[in-house]
Coordinates of C-alpha atoms and ligand atoms in Angstrom, one line a residue:
X190 CA 0.1 0.0 0.1
X191 CA 2.8 2.4 0.8
X192 CA 4.8 2.5 -2.5
X193 CA 1.4 3.3 -4.3
X194 CA -0.2 6.1 -2.0
X195 CA 0.1 8.6 -4.8
X196 CA -1.5 6.4 -7.2
X197 CA -4.4 4.8 -5.1
X198 CA -7.8 6.2 -4.8
X199 CA -8.3 7.9 -1.2
X200 CA -11.6 7.5 0.5
X201 CA -12.2 11.3 -0.4
X202 CA -11.5 11.2 -3.7
X203 CA -13.8 8.1 -3.7
X204 CA -16.5 10.3 -1.7
X205 CA -16.1 12.9 -4.8
X206 CA -16.9 10.5 -7.6
X207 CA -19.6 9.4 -5.9
X208 CA -20.8 12.8 -4.8
X209 CA -19.1 15.0 -7.5
X210 CA -18.1 18.1 -5.7
X211 CA -19.9 21.8 -6.2
X212 CA -17.8 24.2 -8.1
X213 CA -17.3 26.4 -4.7
X214 CA -16.8 23.2 -2.6
X215 CA -13.4 23.7 -0.8
X216 CA -11.5 20.9 0.8
X217 CA -12.5 21.0 3.9
X218 CA -15.8 20.3 3.4
X219 CA -15.0 17.3 1.3
X220 CA -13.3 15.8 4.7
X221 CA -15.9 16.8 6.5
X222 CA -18.4 15.1 4.1
X223 CA -16.0 11.9 4.4
X224 CA -15.8 12.2 8.0
X225 CA -19.9 12.6 8.4
X226 CA -20.2 9.3 5.9
X227 CA -18.0 7.2 8.4
X228 CA -19.9 8.3 11.5
X229 CA -23.4 8.0 9.8
X230 CA -22.6 3.9 8.9
X231 CA -22.3 3.9 12.3
X232 CA -18.8 1.7 12.9
X233 CA -18.5 0.2 9.3
X234 CA -15.2 1.2 8.5
X235 CA -15.5 2.5 5.1
X236 CA -13.3 1.8 2.3
X237 CA -9.8 3.0 2.2
X238 CA -10.9 4.8 5.4
X239 CA -8.4 2.2 7.2
X240 CA -5.5 3.9 5.3
X241 CA -6.7 7.8 5.0
X242 CA -7.3 7.6 8.5
X243 CA -3.9 6.0 9.2
X244 CA -5.3 3.2 10.7
X245 CA -6.7 2.2 14.2
X246 CA -4.9 -1.4 14.7
X247 CA -2.0 -1.8 17.5
X248 CA 1.0 -1.6 15.4
X249 CA 1.5 -5.3 16.2
X250 CA -1.9 -5.9 14.6
X251 CA -1.6 -4.5 11.7
X252 CA 2.2 -5.9 11.0
X253 CA 1.1 -9.8 11.6
X254 CA -2.8 -9.1 10.4
X255 CA -5.0 -12.3 10.7
X256 CA -3.7 -13.9 8.1
X257 CA -1.8 -17.1 8.6
X258 CA 0.7 -17.3 5.2
X259 CA 2.6 -14.8 3.3
X260 CA 1.1 -13.2 0.1
X261 CA 2.4 -14.7 -3.0
X262 CA 3.2 -12.5 -6.3
X263 CA 1.4 -12.8 -9.4
X264 CA 2.1 -15.8 -11.5
X265 CA 1.6 -16.5 -15.4
X266 CA 3.0 -20.1 -14.5
X267 CA 0.5 -23.2 -16.0
X268 CA 0.4 -24.2 -12.8
X269 CA -1.2 -23.4 -9.2
X270 CA 0.8 -21.3 -7.1
X271 CA 0.4 -21.0 -3.2
X272 CA 2.4 -19.4 -0.2
X273 CA 5.5 -21.6 1.1
X274 CA 3.8 -23.7 3.8
X275 CA 1.0 -25.3 1.8
X276 CA 0.6 -27.8 -0.7
X277 CA -1.7 -28.5 -3.3
X278 CA -3.1 -32.4 -4.6
X279 CA -5.5 -32.3 -7.1
X280 CA -8.9 -34.5 -6.4
X281 CA -10.6 -34.7 -9.0
X282 CA -11.1 -33.5 -13.1
X283 CA -13.7 -33.5 -15.8
X284 CA -14.0 -36.8 -16.6
X285 CA -12.6 -39.0 -13.8
X286 CA -15.3 -41.6 -13.2
X287 CA -17.7 -42.3 -10.4
X288 CA -18.1 -45.6 -10.5
X289 CA -15.9 -48.2 -11.3
X290 CA -18.0 -49.1 -14.6
X291 CA -17.2 -46.3 -15.9
X292 CA -14.6 -45.7 -18.5
X293 CA -11.2 -44.0 -17.5
X294 CA -10.6 -40.4 -19.1
X295 CA -9.2 -40.5 -22.6
X296 CA -7.0 -37.9 -24.1
X297 CA -7.7 -39.1 -28.0
X298 CA -11.4 -39.1 -27.8
X299 CA -12.2 -37.1 -24.7
X300 CA -14.8 -39.6 -23.4
X301 CA -18.4 -40.2 -25.1
X302 CA -21.7 -39.3 -23.9
X303 CA -22.1 -42.7 -22.2
X304 CA -19.0 -42.3 -20.5
X305 CA -19.5 -38.9 -19.3
X306 CA -22.5 -39.7 -17.8
X307 CA -21.0 -41.8 -15.6
X308 CA -17.7 -39.2 -14.9
X309 CA -17.3 -36.1 -13.0
X310 CA -18.6 -33.2 -15.0
X311 CA -16.8 -30.6 -16.7
X312 CA -16.2 -26.9 -15.5
X313 CA -15.9 -27.2 -11.8
X314 CA -17.9 -24.5 -10.3
X315 CA -19.7 -23.8 -7.1
X316 CA -19.1 -26.5 -4.1
X317 CA -20.1 -27.4 -0.8
X318 CA -19.7 -30.8 1.5
X319 CA -21.9 -32.2 3.6
X320 CA -21.3 -34.3 6.7
X321 CA -23.5 -37.2 6.8
X322 CA -23.6 -40.5 8.0
X323 CA -20.2 -40.3 9.2
X324 CA -19.2 -39.8 5.2
X325 CA -18.7 -36.6 3.6
X326 CA -20.3 -35.5 0.6
X327 CA -19.0 -32.7 -1.9
X328 CA -22.0 -31.3 -3.8
X329 CA -20.1 -29.6 -7.1
X330 CA -21.7 -27.5 -9.9
X331 CA -20.8 -28.6 -13.4
X332 CA -21.2 -25.2 -15.1
X333 CA -20.5 -25.3 -18.6
X334 CA -18.2 -26.8 -21.7
X335 CA -15.5 -25.5 -23.7
X336 CA -16.8 -26.6 -27.0
X337 CA -12.7 -26.8 -28.3
X338 CA -11.4 -28.8 -25.4
X339 CA -14.1 -31.2 -24.4
X340 CA -14.1 -32.1 -28.1
X341 CA -11.5 -32.5 -30.3
X342 CA -14.0 -32.4 -33.4
X343 CA -15.4 -29.3 -32.8
X344 CA -16.1 -26.9 -35.5
X345 CA -15.5 -23.1 -34.7
X346 CA -16.0 -23.9 -31.0
X347 CA -19.3 -25.3 -32.1
X348 CA -20.3 -29.3 -31.3
X349 CA -20.9 -30.9 -34.1
X350 CA -22.0 -34.8 -34.2
X351 CA -25.1 -36.4 -32.1
X352 CA -22.5 -37.9 -29.8
X353 CA -20.4 -35.2 -29.0
X354 CA -23.6 -33.0 -28.5
X355 CA -24.6 -35.2 -26.5
X356 CA -21.5 -35.8 -24.4
X357 CA -21.4 -32.1 -24.0
X358 CA -24.7 -32.1 -22.7
X359 CA -23.7 -35.0 -19.7
X360 CA -20.8 -33.0 -18.9
X361 CA -23.2 -30.1 -17.5
X362 CA -24.9 -30.2 -14.0
X363 CA -24.1 -31.3 -10.9
X364 CA -22.1 -33.9 -9.4
X365 CA -22.9 -35.5 -6.0
X366 CA -19.3 -37.4 -4.7
X367 CA -18.4 -39.1 -1.7
X368 CA -15.2 -37.6 -0.5
X369 CA -12.3 -39.5 1.8
X370 CA -9.1 -38.8 2.8
X371 CA -6.8 -41.6 2.0
X372 CA -3.5 -43.0 2.2
X373 CA -2.6 -39.0 2.8
X374 CA -5.1 -37.6 -0.1
X375 CA -8.4 -36.4 -0.6
X376 CA -10.1 -38.9 -3.1
X377 CA -13.8 -39.8 -4.7
X378 CA -15.0 -42.6 -3.1
X379 CA -15.8 -44.8 -6.3
X380 CA -19.4 -46.5 -6.2
X381 CA -20.5 -44.7 -3.1
X382 CA -24.3 -45.3 -3.0
X383 CA -24.1 -41.4 -2.7
X384 CA -22.5 -40.6 -6.0
X385 CA -25.1 -39.1 -8.2
X386 CA -24.9 -37.0 -11.2
X387 CA -27.7 -34.7 -12.1
X388 CA -27.5 -33.7 -15.7
X389 CA -30.0 -31.6 -18.1
X390 CA -32.3 -34.9 -18.3
X391 CA -32.5 -35.6 -14.8
X392 CA -36.1 -34.8 -13.4
X393 CA -37.2 -31.9 -11.6
X394 CA -40.5 -29.9 -9.6
X395 CA -41.3 -26.8 -10.4
X396 CA -42.2 -24.9 -7.5
X397 CA -43.2 -22.3 -5.5
X398 CA -45.6 -18.8 -6.9
X399 CA -44.8 -19.8 -10.9
X400 CA -45.4 -23.3 -10.8
X401 CA -48.3 -24.3 -12.9
X402 CA -48.5 -21.1 -14.4
X403 CA -49.2 -20.9 -18.4
X404 CA -45.5 -19.4 -18.9
X405 CA -44.1 -22.7 -18.0
X406 CA -46.8 -25.3 -19.5
X407 CA -45.4 -27.1 -22.9
X408 CA -46.5 -30.4 -24.4
X409 CA -44.4 -32.5 -22.8
X410 CA -45.5 -30.8 -19.2
X411 CA -49.4 -29.8 -19.8
X412 CA -49.0 -29.1 -15.8
X413 CA -46.3 -26.6 -15.9
X414 CA -44.8 -28.4 -12.9
X415 CA -42.3 -31.1 -14.3
X416 CA -39.2 -30.0 -15.9
X417 CA -36.0 -31.8 -16.8
X418 CA -32.7 -30.9 -15.8
X419 CA -30.1 -28.3 -15.1
X420 CA -27.6 -26.7 -17.1
X421 CA -25.1 -24.0 -16.4
X422 CA -24.9 -23.9 -12.9
X423 CA -22.8 -21.3 -11.7
X424 CA -22.6 -20.5 -7.7
X425 CA -23.7 -22.4 -5.0
X426 CA -25.7 -21.9 -1.7
X427 CA -26.4 -24.3 1.4
X428 CA -29.4 -24.1 3.4
X429 CA -29.5 -24.5 7.0
X430 CA -31.2 -27.9 6.7
X431 CA -28.5 -29.3 4.6
X432 CA -29.9 -29.3 1.3
X433 CA -27.6 -27.5 -1.7
X434 CA -28.7 -24.7 -3.8
X435 CA -27.4 -24.9 -7.6
X436 CA -27.6 -21.8 -9.2
X437 CA -28.8 -21.1 -13.2
X438 CA -27.3 -18.3 -14.6
X439 CA -26.4 -18.6 -18.5
X440 CA -29.2 -20.4 -19.7
X441 CA -30.1 -18.9 -22.6
X442 CA -27.0 -19.7 -24.0
X443 CA -28.3 -23.6 -24.9
X444 CA -31.5 -22.4 -27.1
X445 CA -31.7 -21.2 -30.6
X446 CA -34.8 -21.3 -33.1
X447 CA -35.4 -23.2 -36.2
X448 CA -37.3 -20.3 -37.7
X449 CA -36.1 -19.5 -41.2
X450 CA -34.3 -15.9 -40.1
X451 CA -34.5 -13.6 -42.2
X452 CA -34.7 -10.2 -40.7
X453 CA -33.3 -8.6 -37.7
X454 CA -36.6 -9.5 -35.8
X455 CA -37.2 -13.2 -35.6
X456 CA -41.0 -14.0 -34.8
X457 CA -40.0 -16.5 -32.2
X458 CA -38.1 -14.5 -30.1
X459 CA -40.0 -12.8 -28.0
X460 CA -39.0 -9.3 -26.3
X461 CA -39.5 -11.3 -23.1
X462 CA -37.0 -13.5 -24.6
X463 CA -34.7 -10.5 -25.6
X464 CA -34.5 -9.4 -21.6
X465 CA -32.7 -12.9 -20.7
X466 CA -30.8 -13.2 -23.8
X467 CA -32.5 -16.3 -25.4
X468 CA -32.4 -15.6 -29.2
X469 CA -32.3 -17.4 -32.7
X470 CA -28.6 -19.0 -31.9
X471 CA -27.2 -21.1 -29.4
X472 CA -23.6 -20.8 -28.1
X473 CA -22.2 -23.3 -29.5
X474 CA -23.9 -26.3 -27.9
X475 CA -26.0 -27.2 -30.1
X476 CA -28.6 -29.1 -28.2
X477 CA -31.7 -28.3 -29.9
X478 CA -30.5 -30.8 -32.7
X479 CA -30.4 -33.5 -30.2
X480 CA -33.2 -32.6 -28.2
X481 CA -36.1 -30.2 -29.4
X482 CA -37.4 -28.5 -26.3
X483 CA -34.3 -26.1 -26.7
X484 CA -36.0 -24.9 -30.1
X485 CA -37.8 -22.1 -29.4
X486 CA -39.8 -22.0 -32.2
X487 CA -41.4 -25.2 -31.2
X488 CA -41.2 -24.9 -27.4
X489 CA -41.5 -21.3 -26.6
X490 CA -42.1 -21.5 -23.1
X491 CA -39.3 -23.9 -22.3
X492 CA -36.4 -20.9 -21.5
X493 CA -39.2 -20.0 -18.8
X494 CA -38.2 -23.0 -17.1
X495 CA -34.9 -22.7 -16.3
X496 CA -33.0 -19.9 -14.9
X497 CA -33.9 -20.7 -11.2
X498 CA -32.0 -21.9 -7.9
X499 CA -32.2 -25.6 -7.6
X500 CA -32.3 -27.2 -3.9
X501 CA -30.7 -30.6 -4.1
X502 CA -30.8 -32.9 -1.2
X503 CA -27.4 -34.9 -1.4
X504 CA -28.1 -37.5 1.1
X505 CA -31.2 -39.1 -1.3
X506 CA -29.5 -39.4 -4.4
X507 CA -32.9 -40.6 -5.1
X508 CA -34.9 -37.0 -4.1
X509 CA -35.9 -35.0 -7.0
X510 CA -34.4 -31.4 -7.1
X511 CA -36.8 -28.6 -6.9
X512 CA -36.7 -25.3 -8.6
X513 CA -37.5 -22.7 -6.6
X514 CA -39.3 -20.1 -8.1
X515 CA -39.6 -17.9 -5.3
X516 CA -36.1 -16.9 -5.3
X517 CA -37.1 -15.7 -8.8
X518 CA -35.7 -16.4 -12.2
X519 CA -32.8 -14.4 -13.5
X520 CA -29.1 -15.5 -14.3
X521 CA -28.6 -16.6 -11.1
X522 CA -24.9 -16.6 -9.6
X523 CA -25.3 -18.0 -6.3
X524 CA -27.3 -17.8 -3.3
X525 CA -25.9 -16.9 0.2
X526 CA -28.7 -17.8 3.1
X527 CA -28.6 -16.4 6.5
X528 CA -31.2 -17.1 9.2
X529 CA -32.5 -14.0 10.3
X530 CA -32.4 -13.5 14.4
X531 CA -36.0 -14.2 14.1
X532 CA -35.9 -17.1 12.4
X533 CA -36.8 -16.6 9.2
X534 CA -34.7 -17.7 5.9
X535 CA -32.8 -14.9 4.1
X536 CA -31.5 -15.3 0.6
X537 CA -29.0 -12.9 -1.1
X538 CA -29.1 -13.1 -4.9
X539 CA -27.3 -11.3 -7.9
X540 CA -28.2 -11.3 -11.4
X541 CA -24.7 -12.0 -13.6
X542 CA -25.6 -9.4 -16.5
X543 CA -24.4 -5.7 -16.8
X544 CA -26.6 -3.6 -15.6
X545 CA -28.6 -6.0 -14.1
X546 CA -29.6 -6.5 -10.2
X547 CA -29.2 -7.6 -6.7
X548 CA -31.8 -9.6 -4.7
X549 CA -33.1 -11.0 -1.2
X550 CA -35.8 -13.0 -0.4
X551 CA -37.4 -13.4 2.9
X552 CA -39.2 -16.4 3.8
X553 CA -42.8 -16.0 5.8
X554 CA -42.1 -18.6 7.8
X555 CA -39.2 -19.4 10.1
X556 CA -36.8 -22.1 10.5
X557 CA -36.6 -24.4 13.3
X558 CA -34.1 -27.6 13.0
X559 CA -36.6 -30.7 12.6
X560 CA -39.3 -28.8 11.6
X561 CA -40.3 -29.1 8.0
X562 CA -38.3 -26.7 5.5
X563 CA -40.7 -27.5 2.4
X564 CA -41.8 -24.1 2.2
X565 CA -39.0 -22.0 3.4
X566 CA -38.0 -21.2 -0.2
X567 CA -41.7 -21.5 -1.9
X568 CA -43.5 -19.1 0.5
X569 CA -41.6 -16.0 0.3
X570 CA -41.0 -12.3 -0.6
X571 CA -38.3 -11.3 -3.1
X572 CA -37.0 -7.5 -3.0
X573 CA -34.7 -5.7 -5.0
X574 CA -32.0 -3.7 -4.2
X575 CA -31.9 0.3 -4.6
X576 CA -29.1 1.6 -3.6
X577 CA -29.0 5.5 -2.9
X578 CA -25.4 7.4 -3.5
X579 CA -25.5 8.7 0.1
X580 CA -25.0 5.6 1.5
X581 CA -28.2 4.2 2.1
X582 CA -30.4 1.6 0.1
X583 CA -33.9 -0.1 0.7
X584 CA -35.1 -3.2 -0.6
X585 CA -38.5 -3.0 -2.5
X586 CA -40.6 -5.9 -2.2
X587 CA -41.6 -7.3 -5.7
X588 CA -45.9 -7.3 -5.3
X589 CA -48.3 -7.0 -7.5
X590 CA -48.9 -3.7 -6.4
X591 CA -45.2 -2.6 -7.1
X592 CA -44.9 -4.0 -10.3
X593 CA -48.6 -3.8 -12.0
X594 CA -47.3 -7.7 -12.8
X595 CA -48.8 -10.6 -11.0
X596 CA -47.7 -12.8 -8.5
X597 CA -46.5 -16.1 -11.0
X598 CA -45.1 -13.1 -13.6
X599 CA -43.3 -11.3 -11.2
X600 CA -41.4 -15.3 -10.4
X601 CA -41.0 -15.8 -14.2
X602 CA -40.1 -12.3 -15.9
X603 CA -38.2 -11.1 -12.7
X604 CA -35.9 -8.7 -14.2
X605 CA -38.6 -6.8 -15.7
X606 CA -40.3 -7.0 -12.5
X607 CA -36.9 -5.5 -11.4
X608 CA -37.0 -2.9 -14.1
X609 CA -40.6 -1.8 -12.9
X610 CA -39.8 -0.5 -9.5
X611 CA -36.5 1.2 -10.2
X612 CA -34.0 -1.1 -8.9
X613 CA -30.3 0.0 -9.1
X614 CA -28.7 -1.2 -11.9
X615 CA -25.3 -2.8 -11.3
X616 CA -22.2 -4.4 -12.6
X617 CA -23.0 -7.8 -13.1
X618 CA -23.5 -9.3 -9.8
X619 CA -21.3 -12.2 -8.9
X620 CA -21.0 -14.1 -5.7
X621 CA -22.8 -12.8 -2.6
X622 CA -21.4 -13.6 0.8
X623 CA -22.5 -12.9 4.4
X624 CA -19.8 -12.5 7.3
X625 CA -20.6 -15.1 9.7
X626 CA -18.5 -12.7 12.3
X627 CA -21.4 -9.5 11.7
X628 CA -24.3 -8.5 10.1
X629 CA -22.9 -7.7 6.8
X630 CA -23.4 -8.8 3.3
X631 CA -20.7 -8.5 0.3
X632 CA -20.9 -9.0 -3.5
X633 CA -18.8 -9.0 -6.0
X634 CA -19.2 -6.7 -8.7
X635 CA -16.8 -8.0 -11.4
X636 CA -17.0 -5.2 -14.2
X637 CA -19.3 -3.5 -16.8
X638 CA -17.6 -2.4 -20.3
X639 CA -21.2 -0.9 -20.6
X640 CA -21.6 1.3 -17.7
X641 CA -22.2 4.8 -18.8
X642 CA -22.0 3.8 -22.3
X643 CA -25.3 2.2 -23.0
X644 CA -28.2 0.6 -20.9
X645 CA -29.0 -2.8 -19.6
X646 CA -31.2 -5.3 -22.0
X647 CA -34.3 -3.6 -20.5
X648 CA -33.1 -0.2 -21.2
X649 CA -32.5 1.2 -17.8
X650 CA -30.3 3.6 -17.5
X651 CA -26.8 2.4 -16.6
X652 CA -25.3 6.2 -15.5
X653 CA -22.5 5.6 -12.9
X654 CA -24.1 5.6 -9.5
X655 CA -22.9 5.0 -6.1
X656 CA -22.1 1.4 -5.6
X657 CA -21.0 1.4 -9.6
X658 CA -19.2 4.5 -10.0
X659 CA -16.7 4.4 -12.9
X660 CA -17.7 4.1 -16.4
X661 CA -16.6 1.5 -18.0
X662 CA -15.7 -0.6 -15.5
X663 CA -13.1 -3.5 -16.4
X664 CA -11.6 -4.0 -12.9
X665 CA -14.7 -4.4 -10.8
X666 CA -15.3 -4.1 -7.3
X667 CA -17.0 -5.2 -3.9
X668 CA -19.8 -4.0 -2.3
X669 CA -20.9 -4.7 1.2
X670 CA -23.9 -3.7 3.4
X671 CA -24.9 -3.8 6.5
X672 CA -28.9 -4.4 7.4
X673 CA -30.5 -1.8 9.7
X674 CA -30.2 -2.9 13.3
X675 CA -28.4 -6.5 12.0
X676 CA -31.9 -7.1 11.1
X677 CA -31.5 -8.9 7.6
X678 CA -35.6 -8.6 7.0
X679 CA -35.2 -4.9 7.5
X680 CA -36.3 -2.5 4.8
X681 CA -33.5 -0.5 5.1
X682 CA -29.5 -1.1 4.9
X683 CA -26.2 1.3 4.4
X684 CA -23.5 0.1 2.2
X685 CA -20.2 0.9 1.3
X686 CA -17.1 -0.4 -1.4
X687 CA -15.0 -2.8 0.4
X688 CA -12.3 -2.3 -2.5
X689 CA -12.2 -1.4 -6.0
X690 CA -9.8 -3.4 -8.4
X691 CA -7.6 -1.0 -10.2
X692 CA -4.1 -1.1 -11.7
X693 CA -1.9 1.3 -9.5
X694 CA 0.8 0.7 -12.0
X695 CA -1.3 2.0 -14.7
X696 CA -3.0 4.5 -13.7
X697 CA -3.5 7.2 -11.5
X698 CA -7.0 8.1 -11.4
X699 CA -10.3 5.7 -10.2
X700 CA -8.8 2.7 -11.9
X701 CA -5.9 2.8 -10.0
X702 CA -8.3 1.2 -7.2
X703 CA -9.1 2.1 -3.8
X704 CA -6.1 2.2 -1.4
X705 CA -6.2 -1.2 -0.1
X706 CA -5.4 -2.1 -3.1
X707 CA -1.7 -1.8 -4.7
X708 CA 1.1 -3.5 -6.7
X709 CA 1.8 -6.4 -5.0
X710 CA -1.8 -7.7 -4.4
X711 CA -3.4 -6.3 -7.3
X712 CA -6.4 -7.8 -9.2
X713 CA -9.1 -7.8 -11.7
X714 CA -12.6 -9.1 -11.9
X715 CA -13.8 -10.6 -8.5
X716 CA -16.4 -13.1 -8.9
X717 CA -16.2 -16.3 -6.5
X718 CA -16.4 -15.3 -2.7
X719 CA -17.0 -16.9 0.5
X720 CA -16.0 -16.2 4.0
X721 CA -14.1 -18.6 6.5
X722 CA -14.5 -19.6 9.9
X723 CA -12.5 -16.6 10.8
X724 CA -14.1 -14.1 9.4
X725 CA -11.2 -13.5 6.4
X726 CA -13.4 -13.1 2.8
X727 CA -11.7 -14.8 0.1
X728 CA -12.1 -13.5 -3.3
X729 CA -11.6 -15.3 -6.3
X730 CA -11.3 -14.1 -9.9
X731 CA -12.2 -14.2 -13.1
X732 CA -10.7 -11.8 -15.3
X733 CA -8.5 -10.8 -17.9
X734 CA -5.3 -12.7 -17.8
X735 CA -3.8 -10.6 -21.0
X736 CA -1.4 -9.4 -18.3
X737 CA -0.6 -6.3 -20.4
X738 CA -2.1 -3.3 -21.1
X739 CA -5.0 -2.2 -18.4
X740 CA -4.1 -5.7 -16.9
X741 CA -0.4 -5.2 -17.0
X742 CA 1.5 -7.5 -14.3
X743 CA -1.8 -8.9 -12.6
X744 CA -0.9 -12.2 -14.4
X745 CA -3.1 -15.5 -14.1
X746 CA -6.5 -15.5 -12.3
X747 CA -6.2 -15.4 -8.5
X748 CA -7.5 -16.1 -5.1
X749 CA -6.8 -13.5 -2.1
X750 CA -7.9 -13.2 1.3
X751 CA -9.6 -9.9 2.8
X752 CA -9.7 -8.8 6.2
X753 CA -13.4 -7.1 6.6
X754 CA -12.0 -5.1 9.5
X755 CA -8.8 -3.6 8.2
X756 CA -9.6 -3.5 4.2
X757 CA -6.2 -5.5 3.9
X758 CA -6.4 -8.0 1.0
X759 CA -3.3 -10.5 0.3
X760 CA -3.0 -12.9 -2.3
X761 CA -3.2 -16.7 -1.3
X762 CA -3.0 -18.5 -5.0
X763 CA -2.4 -17.8 -8.9
X764 CA -3.7 -20.7 -11.2
X765 CA -2.9 -22.3 -14.2
X766 CA -3.0 -20.7 -17.5
X767 CA -6.2 -19.4 -18.6
X768 CA -8.2 -21.0 -15.8
X769 CA -10.9 -19.1 -13.8
X770 CA -10.7 -19.7 -9.9
X771 CA -14.0 -20.5 -8.5
X772 CA -15.9 -22.7 -5.9
X773 CA -14.6 -22.8 -2.5
X774 CA -15.5 -25.0 0.4
X775 CA -13.3 -26.4 3.3
X776 CA -13.2 -29.6 4.9
X777 CA -15.3 -30.1 8.6
X778 CA -12.3 -30.0 10.5
X779 CA -10.7 -26.9 8.6
X780 CA -7.6 -28.3 7.8
X781 CA -8.2 -28.7 4.2
X782 CA -9.4 -26.1 1.7
X783 CA -11.4 -27.3 -1.6
X784 CA -10.7 -25.0 -4.3
X785 CA -12.1 -25.2 -8.1
X786 CA -9.9 -24.6 -11.1
X787 CA -12.4 -24.0 -13.7
X788 CA -11.1 -24.1 -17.7
X789 CA -7.8 -24.1 -17.8
X790 CA -6.4 -23.4 -21.2
X791 CA -9.8 -21.7 -22.3
X792 CA -8.0 -20.4 -25.5
X793 CA -5.4 -23.5 -26.0
X794 CA -2.4 -22.8 -23.8
X795 CA -2.6 -25.4 -21.0
X796 CA -2.4 -28.7 -20.3
X797 CA -2.9 -28.4 -16.5
X798 CA -2.7 -30.7 -14.6
X799 CA -1.6 -33.5 -16.4
X800 CA 1.3 -31.2 -18.2
X801 CA 3.1 -32.5 -21.3
X802 CA 0.8 -32.6 -24.1
X803 CA -2.1 -33.6 -22.1
X804 CA -5.8 -32.2 -22.6
X805 CA -6.9 -29.2 -19.8
X806 CA -9.1 -30.7 -17.7
X807 CA -11.1 -28.4 -14.9
X808 CA -10.4 -30.1 -11.5
X809 CA -10.9 -29.3 -7.7
X810 CA -7.7 -29.2 -6.1
X811 CA -7.3 -29.8 -2.1
X812 CA -5.0 -27.3 -0.7
X813 CA -3.5 -28.3 3.0
X814 CA -0.8 -26.8 5.3
X815 CA 2.0 -29.0 5.4
X816 CA 2.1 -28.7 9.1
X817 CA -1.2 -29.9 9.3
X818 CA -2.5 -27.1 10.5
X819 CA -6.0 -25.1 9.8
X820 CA -6.1 -23.3 6.8
X821 CA -9.6 -21.1 7.3
Ligands
LIG2396 FE1 -20.7 -18.3 -14.0 FE2 -21.4 -15.4 -13.1 O1 -20.2 -16.6 -13.4
LIG2397 CA1 -18.7 -16.8 -11.7
LIG2398 CA1 -17.2 -14.4 -13.8

């Protein structure tokens, strides 16, 4: 921080950016305004204020902080780098068979649809562990596939051939895998009765306010209550009652239209589809070629049956996953679950698209251990966030009265409902995480090149605003809020920015980042986010690894840990070439950290983890301390 003080953004500079200084305003008034903001936040350390104030910790605390590791530098090596004293084991890779009758991964063919259905899926993302009956179950999202990696036969990034397309489909979904620490290493337990692949073909229930609505009915399901499968499951959540939440994100990229398109306004693509990015062409998956339901010209309601949070009981391999329409339909990143002081269940969620919104769900019922839980994610109120530039904010309920839409429709066309109430457009809300040590919630706003440039897909204005203060935001930031009175169901909150990512070696203005960013810890595009049991917040990146221009010196994607109190951020891990680091959880004894390494070599320049000429494979790694100590 010291080396770059002149190049980083001070609190006052940030405050000025958020509340532009009137012409006649003098320096003293700016300082006064900054100080009153701190007072207003009631003790929350407004971002950058630690450095700006010269610090309020003892010198010993400031020197050691709460970090158990020494920061590492950036890296462009095709490997996972961690601090000295830590080690990395690859635990499971895309294509590893989960049953002994499954085929081992074949480097030449990269598998078949049949082998993939019996193997760990691709592109590991959100995950969590569930201790059950003396065993440990790991539930992992397999978000998507990179067509040129999964198939040696892909043409221009498009899967061709029925089996290759089906293989790609079977690499999606969720994997439930028993894991165990055997012979000094964490390993998959093949043939465990709990092992399960949930795929785009798995039967699911549609539940909650939208279930049974006409917009969810199809030829195959005239009830609008039964659907097949889940895909593009990004981040996750875990409920207090031990179920897993898989969040459907870019569900739109799998639909296409067989309409003979001759102009820019195809009849099969409705305005409602456009708001969610459903278009005449898919993103290269070719699913409509093997399954007609992905053809919106024939089945226009199918896209309405995706874009939800899916609740899965990992302890019952025969259970039917439930799509929870009460939590809204959008490009769900993850679902951060909190039990409020009064027992109501609160779920915070982001919609990852440029200029979309942050949501909160509050159950009507209360959680009580042992009592029925089925209604808790089906019966509640959905809210959307409005951030004011003065550091306060409000949750606006999405109801027929506020939106002019009927109850079911709010939960199908949730983006439109949120636009109707004037929600604050955000810089791509990614993961949300609630601090277990304090009533505060953090959300990564990963980047937004359209900020201040053009409206979102619903036409909402995206001029810079309080929590999204930079035009053409290519670095991202983390916003945090504190519910009024520590009550997660309260109508209001206060907010500040925990960090503005940036590059102080390239810029000397707001794009240098906040004062807790410096040449030694800089990063771009915060995405994954999780708190450990000590209250440190872990930040995973999915950004540019160009390592030049605006991103010079930032290396490969990385994982850092932040202290919520001091604002200090230290780099803990750097991933292999062209990967994203996403997904984080810990063993129950907190001696192992499980981390997801997604899509190494997405542009053809990695052979991790096998090395040599091997096909790059997404994988979950187990990170431990060499002295066997705690890792979070
Ligand atoms: Fe799948 Fe928004 O990341
Ligand atoms: Ca993400
Ligand atoms: Ca991302």
